């Protein structure tokens, strides 16, 4: 890696395999703090950005030589960005430039979309003192605790999943797109269509229907779902997202889906599994704690006022 400032370019779908390998290598080198599971990369690019624009307009890569050394995902949830930086560049002018660029890109897109949110947001692991320092120097302030980042050892027993009578646990199929869209809309108050979910998520790089476990109700509806991701280098599984249709709450369906998926992760050679959830979501906390997950980190929300739009 040279001392020159990394080159910035737009992301393309063809970058995902190399980007996933890069993330796995960063985690192997530096540990989990400051880096999300490799499965979060396609989830944030394709599902969080909702397919409203070509990914290259909102996702940026930095390269040095033939190495990827940085990633920014801009305009998540309409006002937030993520920046991930190679361990060798942490705390350097290159990381500062990545953060500044992501802030400016997100703020510019918010203005173009006439977003009312007055702040640009990002989050940071509680023990990532380098990123906290850089954000503070760039004018960001902490305003909330965001997620609990939890993990579970897959060497511990995983009980057999027991869905209610008439419900079936199985892998998703492309033909489930409409039902999966409805389940997500009910769980997360989103507005997916079947075709939108199929084109923006199910047929995009990284996703496999075999890794989306669903609970199918007797009437054919998708009652609960969990997508699991595999990091083979670090032997770590991850869940994102997990949800239950509101018509099927309190039936143990999410627990059954997660247990089914964890058993599949063990068969695939994973030794740990992680999941993040809103720290204020007590039902999610109780569910994951009952399955043996324990908090490893928290993430903090930081924000900075976005520039006032130009006057006309």
Short mmCIF file of N, CA, C and O in Angstrom, two decimals, residues 171-284:
data_model
loop_
_atom_site.label_atom_id
_atom_site.label_comp_id
_atom_site.label_asym_id
_atom_site.label_seq_id
_atom_site.Cartn_x
_atom_site.Cartn_y
_atom_site.Cartn_z
N UNK A 171 -36.20 -22.95 3.27
CA UNK A 171 -35.48 -21.88 2.59
C UNK A 171 -36.42 -21.14 1.65
O UNK A 171 -37.39 -21.71 1.14
N UNK A 172 -36.15 -19.87 1.45
CA UNK A 172 -36.96 -19.07 0.54
C UNK A 172 -36.73 -19.51 -0.90
O UNK A 172 -35.76 -20.19 -1.23
N UNK A 173 -37.66 -19.11 -1.76
CA UNK A 173 -37.57 -19.33 -3.20
C UNK A 173 -37.81 -18.00 -3.90
O UNK A 173 -38.49 -17.12 -3.36
N UNK A 174 -37.30 -17.86 -5.10
CA UNK A 174 -37.55 -16.63 -5.86
C UNK A 174 -39.04 -16.37 -6.03
O UNK A 174 -39.48 -15.21 -6.04
N UNK A 175 -39.81 -17.43 -6.10
CA UNK A 175 -41.26 -17.28 -6.25
C UNK A 175 -41.93 -16.70 -5.01
O UNK A 175 -43.10 -16.31 -5.05
N UNK A 176 -41.19 -16.61 -3.88
CA UNK A 176 -41.73 -16.04 -2.64
C UNK A 176 -41.62 -14.52 -2.59
O UNK A 176 -41.97 -13.91 -1.58
N UNK A 177 -41.13 -13.88 -3.65
CA UNK A 177 -40.80 -12.46 -3.57
C UNK A 177 -41.97 -11.62 -3.06
O UNK A 177 -41.80 -10.75 -2.19
N UNK A 178 -43.17 -11.85 -3.57
CA UNK A 178 -44.31 -11.02 -3.15
C UNK A 178 -44.63 -11.23 -1.68
O UNK A 178 -44.90 -10.27 -0.94
N UNK A 179 -44.61 -12.49 -1.21
CA UNK A 179 -44.90 -12.76 0.19
C UNK A 179 -43.79 -12.23 1.10
O UNK A 179 -44.05 -11.71 2.20
N UNK A 180 -42.54 -12.33 0.65
CA UNK A 180 -41.44 -11.78 1.44
C UNK A 180 -41.55 -10.26 1.54
O UNK A 180 -41.27 -9.67 2.59
N UNK A 181 -41.97 -9.63 0.46
CA UNK A 181 -42.16 -8.17 0.49
C UNK A 181 -43.23 -7.81 1.51
O UNK A 181 -43.06 -6.87 2.31
N UNK A 182 -44.33 -8.54 1.51
CA UNK A 182 -45.40 -8.26 2.47
C UNK A 182 -44.94 -8.49 3.90
O UNK A 182 -45.28 -7.71 4.81
N UNK A 183 -44.17 -9.53 4.13
CA UNK A 183 -43.68 -9.80 5.49
C UNK A 183 -42.75 -8.68 5.96
O UNK A 183 -42.83 -8.23 7.11
N UNK A 184 -41.88 -8.20 5.09
CA UNK A 184 -41.00 -7.09 5.45
C UNK A 184 -41.79 -5.81 5.70
O UNK A 184 -41.50 -5.07 6.64
N UNK A 185 -42.75 -5.55 4.85
CA UNK A 185 -43.56 -4.34 5.05
C UNK A 185 -44.26 -4.37 6.39
O UNK A 185 -44.34 -3.35 7.09
N UNK A 186 -44.78 -5.52 6.79
CA UNK A 186 -45.46 -5.63 8.06
C UNK A 186 -44.49 -5.52 9.23
O UNK A 186 -44.77 -4.85 10.23
N UNK A 187 -43.31 -6.14 9.10
CA UNK A 187 -42.34 -6.14 10.19
C UNK A 187 -41.65 -4.79 10.37
O UNK A 187 -41.37 -4.37 11.50
N UNK A 188 -41.38 -4.10 9.26
CA UNK A 188 -40.52 -2.91 9.31
C UNK A 188 -41.19 -1.63 8.81
O UNK A 188 -40.53 -0.60 8.70
N UNK A 189 -42.47 -1.67 8.49
CA UNK A 189 -43.17 -0.50 7.97
C UNK A 189 -42.50 0.06 6.73
O UNK A 189 -42.32 1.28 6.58
N UNK A 190 -42.13 -0.84 5.82
CA UNK A 190 -41.55 -0.44 4.55
C UNK A 190 -42.62 -0.56 3.46
O UNK A 190 -43.78 -0.89 3.74
N UNK A 191 -42.23 -0.31 2.22
CA UNK A 191 -43.21 -0.33 1.14
C UNK A 191 -42.70 -1.14 -0.06
O UNK A 191 -42.86 -0.76 -1.21
N UNK A 192 -42.08 -2.28 0.22
CA UNK A 192 -41.61 -3.14 -0.85
C UNK A 192 -42.78 -3.66 -1.68
O UNK A 192 -43.86 -3.95 -1.16
N UNK A 193 -42.53 -3.84 -2.97
CA UNK A 193 -43.39 -4.66 -3.82
C UNK A 193 -42.65 -5.97 -4.08
O UNK A 193 -41.43 -6.06 -3.89
N UNK A 194 -43.39 -6.98 -4.54
CA UNK A 194 -42.74 -8.23 -4.85
C UNK A 194 -41.67 -8.07 -5.91
O UNK A 194 -40.55 -8.57 -5.76
N UNK A 195 -41.98 -7.36 -6.99
CA UNK A 195 -41.01 -7.16 -8.06
C UNK A 195 -39.83 -6.33 -7.56
O UNK A 195 -38.67 -6.58 -7.92
N UNK A 196 -40.12 -5.33 -6.72
CA UNK A 196 -39.03 -4.52 -6.18
C UNK A 196 -38.08 -5.32 -5.32
O UNK A 196 -36.86 -5.19 -5.42
N UNK A 197 -38.62 -6.19 -4.47
CA UNK A 197 -37.76 -7.01 -3.61
C UNK A 197 -36.97 -8.01 -4.44
O UNK A 197 -35.78 -8.23 -4.20
N UNK A 198 -37.62 -8.60 -5.42
CA UNK A 198 -36.94 -9.57 -6.27
C UNK A 198 -35.78 -8.91 -7.02
O UNK A 198 -34.66 -9.44 -7.05
N UNK A 199 -36.03 -7.74 -7.63
CA UNK A 199 -35.01 -7.11 -8.47
C UNK A 199 -33.93 -6.41 -7.67
O UNK A 199 -32.77 -6.38 -8.08
N UNK A 200 -34.29 -5.82 -6.52
CA UNK A 200 -33.33 -5.04 -5.75
C UNK A 200 -32.54 -5.87 -4.76
O UNK A 200 -31.47 -5.45 -4.31
N UNK A 201 -33.06 -7.05 -4.37
CA UNK A 201 -32.39 -7.85 -3.35
C UNK A 201 -32.14 -9.28 -3.82
O UNK A 201 -31.01 -9.76 -3.87
N UNK A 202 -33.21 -9.99 -4.20
CA UNK A 202 -33.09 -11.43 -4.40
C UNK A 202 -32.22 -11.81 -5.58
O UNK A 202 -31.61 -12.90 -5.59
N UNK A 203 -32.12 -10.95 -6.59
CA UNK A 203 -31.31 -11.27 -7.77
C UNK A 203 -30.01 -10.46 -7.80
O UNK A 203 -29.31 -10.45 -8.82
N UNK A 204 -29.68 -9.83 -6.69
CA UNK A 204 -28.44 -9.05 -6.61
C UNK A 204 -27.30 -9.90 -6.07
O UNK A 204 -27.51 -10.92 -5.41
N UNK A 205 -26.04 -9.45 -6.31
CA UNK A 205 -24.89 -10.21 -5.82
C UNK A 205 -24.94 -10.38 -4.30
O UNK A 205 -25.39 -9.50 -3.57
N UNK A 206 -24.50 -11.55 -3.85
CA UNK A 206 -24.39 -11.82 -2.41
C UNK A 206 -25.57 -12.54 -1.82
O UNK A 206 -25.41 -13.36 -0.91
N UNK A 207 -26.78 -12.24 -2.31
CA UNK A 207 -27.98 -12.87 -1.76
C UNK A 207 -28.16 -14.27 -2.34
O UNK A 207 -27.91 -14.50 -3.52
N UNK A 208 -28.63 -15.18 -1.51
CA UNK A 208 -29.02 -16.52 -1.96
C UNK A 208 -30.31 -16.90 -1.26
O UNK A 208 -30.38 -16.84 -0.03
N UNK A 209 -31.36 -17.29 -2.00
CA UNK A 209 -32.58 -17.72 -1.33
C UNK A 209 -32.35 -18.85 -0.33
O UNK A 209 -33.09 -18.96 0.65
N UNK A 210 -31.35 -19.66 -0.56
CA UNK A 210 -31.05 -20.77 0.36
C UNK A 210 -30.68 -20.27 1.75
O UNK A 210 -30.80 -21.01 2.72
N UNK A 211 -30.23 -19.02 1.84
CA UNK A 211 -29.83 -18.46 3.15
C UNK A 211 -30.89 -17.51 3.71
O UNK A 211 -30.60 -16.80 4.68
N UNK A 212 -32.07 -17.52 3.14
CA UNK A 212 -33.19 -16.81 3.78
C UNK A 212 -34.16 -17.88 4.27
O UNK A 212 -34.84 -18.55 3.48
N UNK A 213 -34.21 -18.06 5.58
CA UNK A 213 -35.06 -19.07 6.18
C UNK A 213 -36.40 -18.44 6.53
O UNK A 213 -36.45 -17.35 7.13
N UNK A 214 -37.49 -19.10 6.16
CA UNK A 214 -38.82 -18.55 6.39
C UNK A 214 -39.66 -19.55 7.15
O UNK A 214 -39.43 -20.77 7.11
N UNK A 215 -40.65 -19.02 7.86
CA UNK A 215 -41.72 -19.82 8.44
C UNK A 215 -42.96 -19.57 7.61
O UNK A 215 -43.46 -18.44 7.56
N UNK A 216 -43.42 -20.61 6.93
CA UNK A 216 -44.60 -20.48 6.08
C UNK A 216 -45.83 -20.88 6.87
O UNK A 216 -45.88 -21.97 7.49
N UNK A 217 -46.84 -20.01 6.88
CA UNK A 217 -48.08 -20.25 7.61
C UNK A 217 -48.96 -21.24 6.84
O UNK A 217 -48.77 -21.46 5.65
N UNK A 218 -49.93 -21.84 7.53
CA UNK A 218 -50.84 -22.78 6.84
C UNK A 218 -51.54 -22.18 5.62
O UNK A 218 -51.87 -22.90 4.68
N UNK A 219 -51.76 -20.85 5.63
CA UNK A 219 -52.43 -20.23 4.49
C UNK A 219 -51.47 -19.79 3.39
O UNK A 219 -51.87 -19.13 2.43
N UNK A 220 -50.17 -20.15 3.52
CA UNK A 220 -49.19 -19.84 2.50
C UNK A 220 -48.44 -18.54 2.69
O UNK A 220 -47.49 -18.27 1.96
N UNK A 221 -48.83 -17.74 3.66
CA UNK A 221 -48.13 -16.47 3.88
C UNK A 221 -46.78 -16.72 4.57
O UNK A 221 -46.62 -17.71 5.30
N UNK A 222 -45.84 -15.82 4.32
CA UNK A 222 -44.57 -15.84 5.04
C UNK A 222 -44.79 -15.16 6.37
O UNK A 222 -45.08 -13.96 6.42
N UNK A 223 -44.67 -15.93 7.46
CA UNK A 223 -44.97 -15.41 8.79
C UNK A 223 -43.74 -14.85 9.49
O UNK A 223 -43.86 -13.94 10.32
N UNK A 224 -42.57 -15.38 9.20
CA UNK A 224 -41.32 -14.90 9.80
C UNK A 224 -40.18 -15.23 8.85
O UNK A 224 -40.31 -16.14 8.01
N UNK A 225 -39.07 -14.52 8.99
CA UNK A 225 -37.95 -14.70 8.07
C UNK A 225 -36.66 -14.29 8.75
O UNK A 225 -36.65 -13.47 9.68
N UNK A 226 -35.57 -14.86 8.30
CA UNK A 226 -34.23 -14.45 8.74
C UNK A 226 -33.25 -14.77 7.63
O UNK A 226 -33.23 -15.90 7.13
N UNK A 227 -32.48 -13.79 7.23
CA UNK A 227 -31.41 -14.00 6.26
C UNK A 227 -30.12 -14.22 7.04
O UNK A 227 -29.80 -13.44 7.94
N UNK A 228 -29.39 -15.28 6.71
CA UNK A 228 -28.10 -15.48 7.37
C UNK A 228 -26.98 -15.40 6.35
O UNK A 228 -27.15 -15.72 5.17
N UNK A 229 -25.84 -14.93 6.83
CA UNK A 229 -24.67 -14.68 5.99
C UNK A 229 -23.48 -15.44 6.57
O UNK A 229 -23.40 -15.65 7.79
N UNK A 230 -22.54 -15.81 5.71
CA UNK A 230 -21.39 -16.61 6.12
C UNK A 230 -20.08 -15.89 5.78
O UNK A 230 -19.91 -15.43 4.66
N UNK A 231 -19.20 -15.82 6.76
CA UNK A 231 -17.83 -15.35 6.56
C UNK A 231 -16.95 -16.58 6.77
O UNK A 231 -16.64 -16.96 7.90
N UNK A 232 -16.59 -17.22 5.67
CA UNK A 232 -15.86 -18.49 5.77
C UNK A 232 -14.44 -18.30 6.29
O UNK A 232 -13.91 -19.18 6.97
N UNK A 233 -13.82 -17.16 6.00
CA UNK A 233 -12.45 -16.95 6.48
C UNK A 233 -12.41 -16.88 8.00
O UNK A 233 -11.53 -17.48 8.63
N UNK A 234 -13.36 -16.16 8.60
CA UNK A 234 -13.40 -16.01 10.05
C UNK A 234 -14.36 -16.98 10.73
O UNK A 234 -14.53 -16.90 11.95
N UNK A 235 -15.01 -17.83 9.94
CA UNK A 235 -15.93 -18.86 10.42
C UNK A 235 -17.04 -18.24 11.29
O UNK A 235 -17.40 -18.74 12.34
N UNK A 236 -17.56 -17.13 10.80
CA UNK A 236 -18.57 -16.37 11.55
C UNK A 236 -19.83 -16.23 10.72
O UNK A 236 -19.78 -15.80 9.56
N UNK A 237 -20.97 -16.58 11.32
CA UNK A 237 -22.26 -16.33 10.71
C UNK A 237 -22.85 -15.03 11.21
O UNK A 237 -22.39 -14.46 12.21
N UNK A 238 -23.88 -14.55 10.53
CA UNK A 238 -24.51 -13.29 10.91
C UNK A 238 -25.95 -13.30 10.42
O UNK A 238 -26.25 -13.84 9.35
N UNK A 239 -26.86 -12.70 11.22
CA UNK A 239 -28.25 -12.53 10.83
C UNK A 239 -28.53 -11.07 10.47
O UNK A 239 -28.20 -10.17 11.24
N UNK A 240 -29.14 -10.85 9.32
CA UNK A 240 -29.61 -9.52 8.92
C UNK A 240 -30.36 -9.64 7.61
O UNK A 240 -29.76 -10.02 6.59
N UNK A 241 -31.65 -9.35 7.58
CA UNK A 241 -32.51 -8.95 8.70
C UNK A 241 -33.25 -10.16 9.30
O UNK A 241 -33.21 -11.26 8.75
N UNK A 242 -33.95 -9.89 10.40
CA UNK A 242 -34.82 -10.86 11.05
C UNK A 242 -36.14 -10.16 11.31
O UNK A 242 -36.16 -9.03 11.80
N UNK A 243 -37.25 -10.80 10.99
CA UNK A 243 -38.53 -10.14 11.21
C UNK A 243 -39.68 -11.12 11.27
O UNK A 243 -39.59 -12.26 10.80
N UNK A 244 -40.79 -10.66 11.84
CA UNK A 244 -42.03 -11.42 11.92
C UNK A 244 -43.19 -10.56 11.47
O UNK A 244 -43.31 -9.39 11.89
N UNK A 245 -44.03 -11.09 10.61
CA UNK A 245 -45.25 -10.40 10.20
C UNK A 245 -46.11 -10.14 11.44
O UNK A 245 -46.25 -11.02 12.30
N UNK A 246 -46.68 -8.94 11.55
CA UNK A 246 -47.40 -8.58 12.77
C UNK A 246 -48.60 -9.49 13.05
O UNK A 246 -49.03 -9.61 14.20
N UNK A 247 -49.11 -10.16 12.04
CA UNK A 247 -50.24 -11.07 12.27
C UNK A 247 -49.82 -12.35 12.99
O UNK A 247 -50.69 -13.13 13.40
N UNK A 248 -48.50 -12.56 13.14
CA UNK A 248 -48.03 -13.83 13.68
C UNK A 248 -47.10 -13.65 14.88
O UNK A 248 -46.30 -14.53 15.19
N UNK A 249 -47.21 -12.52 15.56
CA UNK A 249 -46.38 -12.29 16.74
C UNK A 249 -46.72 -13.27 17.86
O UNK A 249 -47.82 -13.81 17.93
N UNK A 250 -45.72 -13.47 18.73
CA UNK A 250 -45.88 -14.24 19.98
C UNK A 250 -46.24 -15.70 19.74
O UNK A 250 -46.96 -16.32 20.53
N UNK A 251 -45.70 -16.26 18.67
CA UNK A 251 -45.91 -17.68 18.42
C UNK A 251 -44.59 -18.45 18.36
O UNK A 251 -44.57 -19.63 18.00
N UNK A 252 -43.49 -17.78 18.68
CA UNK A 252 -42.19 -18.44 18.67
C UNK A 252 -41.61 -18.67 17.29
O UNK A 252 -40.68 -19.48 17.13
N UNK A 253 -42.13 -17.95 16.30
CA UNK A 253 -41.70 -18.21 14.93
C UNK A 253 -40.29 -17.68 14.65
O UNK A 253 -39.49 -18.35 13.98
N UNK A 254 -39.98 -16.49 15.13
CA UNK A 254 -38.61 -15.97 14.93
C UNK A 254 -37.60 -16.88 15.61
O UNK A 254 -36.53 -17.17 15.06
N UNK A 255 -37.92 -17.35 16.81
CA UNK A 255 -37.02 -18.26 17.52
C UNK A 255 -36.80 -19.54 16.71
O UNK A 255 -35.67 -20.02 16.57
N UNK A 256 -37.87 -20.08 16.14
CA UNK A 256 -37.73 -21.30 15.36
C UNK A 256 -36.89 -21.08 14.11
O UNK A 256 -36.02 -21.90 13.76
N UNK A 257 -37.13 -19.97 13.42
CA UNK A 257 -36.37 -19.65 12.21
C UNK A 257 -34.89 -19.49 12.55
O UNK A 257 -34.00 -20.00 11.83
N UNK A 258 -34.58 -18.79 13.63
CA UNK A 258 -33.18 -18.56 14.01
C UNK A 258 -32.49 -19.86 14.39
O UNK A 258 -31.33 -20.10 14.02
N UNK A 259 -33.16 -20.71 15.13
CA UNK A 259 -32.56 -22.00 15.50
C UNK A 259 -32.29 -22.85 14.26
O UNK A 259 -31.23 -23.48 14.14
N UNK A 260 -33.24 -22.87 13.35
CA UNK A 260 -33.04 -23.62 12.11
C UNK A 260 -31.81 -23.10 11.37
O UNK A 260 -30.97 -23.89 10.90
N UNK A 261 -31.70 -21.78 11.27
CA UNK A 261 -30.56 -21.19 10.55
C UNK A 261 -29.25 -21.44 11.28
O UNK A 261 -28.22 -21.70 10.64
N UNK A 262 -29.24 -21.36 12.60
CA UNK A 262 -27.99 -21.60 13.34
C UNK A 262 -27.49 -23.02 13.15
O UNK A 262 -26.28 -23.26 13.05
N UNK A 263 -28.40 -23.96 13.06
CA UNK A 263 -27.98 -25.33 12.80
C UNK A 263 -27.36 -25.46 11.41
O UNK A 263 -26.38 -26.19 11.22
N UNK A 264 -27.90 -24.74 10.46
CA UNK A 264 -27.32 -24.75 9.13
C UNK A 264 -25.96 -24.07 9.12
O UNK A 264 -25.04 -24.49 8.40
N UNK A 265 -25.80 -23.01 9.92
CA UNK A 265 -24.49 -22.35 10.01
C UNK A 265 -23.43 -23.31 10.55
O UNK A 265 -22.31 -23.36 10.05
N UNK A 266 -23.80 -24.07 11.59
CA UNK A 266 -22.83 -25.03 12.14
C UNK A 266 -22.44 -26.07 11.10
O UNK A 266 -21.27 -26.45 11.00
N UNK A 267 -23.42 -26.54 10.34
CA UNK A 267 -23.12 -27.51 9.27
C UNK A 267 -22.17 -26.91 8.24
O UNK A 267 -21.39 -27.64 7.62
N UNK A 268 -22.23 -25.60 8.06
CA UNK A 268 -21.36 -24.92 7.09
C UNK A 268 -19.99 -24.59 7.67
O UNK A 268 -19.17 -23.97 6.99
N UNK A 269 -19.74 -24.94 8.93
CA UNK A 269 -18.42 -24.74 9.53
C UNK A 269 -18.25 -23.47 10.33
O UNK A 269 -17.14 -23.15 10.77
N UNK A 270 -19.35 -22.73 10.57
CA UNK A 270 -19.24 -21.51 11.36
C UNK A 270 -19.08 -21.86 12.84
O UNK A 270 -19.69 -22.82 13.33
N UNK A 271 -18.29 -21.06 13.56
CA UNK A 271 -18.08 -21.30 14.99
C UNK A 271 -18.72 -20.24 15.87
O UNK A 271 -18.90 -20.45 17.07
N UNK A 272 -19.07 -19.09 15.29
CA UNK A 272 -19.77 -18.04 16.02
C UNK A 272 -20.86 -17.48 15.11
O UNK A 272 -20.82 -17.63 13.89
N UNK A 273 -21.82 -16.78 15.73
CA UNK A 273 -22.85 -16.10 14.99
C UNK A 273 -23.13 -14.77 15.67
O UNK A 273 -23.07 -14.67 16.90
N UNK A 274 -23.40 -13.74 14.89
CA UNK A 274 -23.64 -12.40 15.43
C UNK A 274 -24.97 -11.86 14.91
O UNK A 274 -25.48 -12.30 13.88
N UNK A 275 -25.51 -10.92 15.65
CA UNK A 275 -26.70 -10.19 15.21
C UNK A 275 -26.69 -8.84 15.90
O UNK A 275 -26.28 -8.72 17.06
N UNK A 276 -27.10 -7.80 15.18
CA UNK A 276 -27.22 -6.45 15.74
C UNK A 276 -28.69 -6.11 15.88
O UNK A 276 -29.50 -6.50 15.04
N UNK A 277 -29.04 -5.37 16.92
CA UNK A 277 -30.41 -4.90 17.04
C UNK A 277 -30.43 -3.56 17.75
O UNK A 277 -29.51 -3.22 18.51
N UNK A 278 -31.48 -2.79 17.51
CA UNK A 278 -31.66 -1.49 18.17
C UNK A 278 -31.57 -1.70 19.68
O UNK A 278 -32.28 -2.53 20.25
N UNK A 279 -30.69 -0.95 20.32
CA UNK A 279 -30.49 -1.12 21.76
C UNK A 279 -31.75 -0.85 22.56
O UNK A 279 -31.89 -1.35 23.68
N UNK A 280 -32.68 -0.08 22.01
CA UNK A 280 -33.92 0.23 22.73
C UNK A 280 -35.02 -0.80 22.46
O UNK A 280 -36.10 -0.70 23.05
N UNK A 281 -34.76 -1.78 21.63
CA UNK A 281 -35.77 -2.78 21.27
C UNK A 281 -35.73 -3.92 22.29
O UNK A 281 -35.00 -4.91 22.12
N UNK A 282 -36.52 -3.80 23.34
CA UNK A 282 -36.50 -4.79 24.41
C UNK A 282 -36.99 -6.16 23.97
O UNK A 282 -36.42 -7.18 24.38
N UNK A 283 -38.04 -6.27 23.14
CA UNK A 283 -38.43 -7.60 22.67
C UNK A 283 -37.31 -8.31 21.91
O UNK A 283 -37.10 -9.51 22.08
N UNK A 284 -36.58 -7.56 21.06
CA UNK A 284 -35.46 -8.17 20.35
C UNK A 284 -34.37 -8.60 21.32
O UNK A 284 -33.80 -9.69 21.19
#
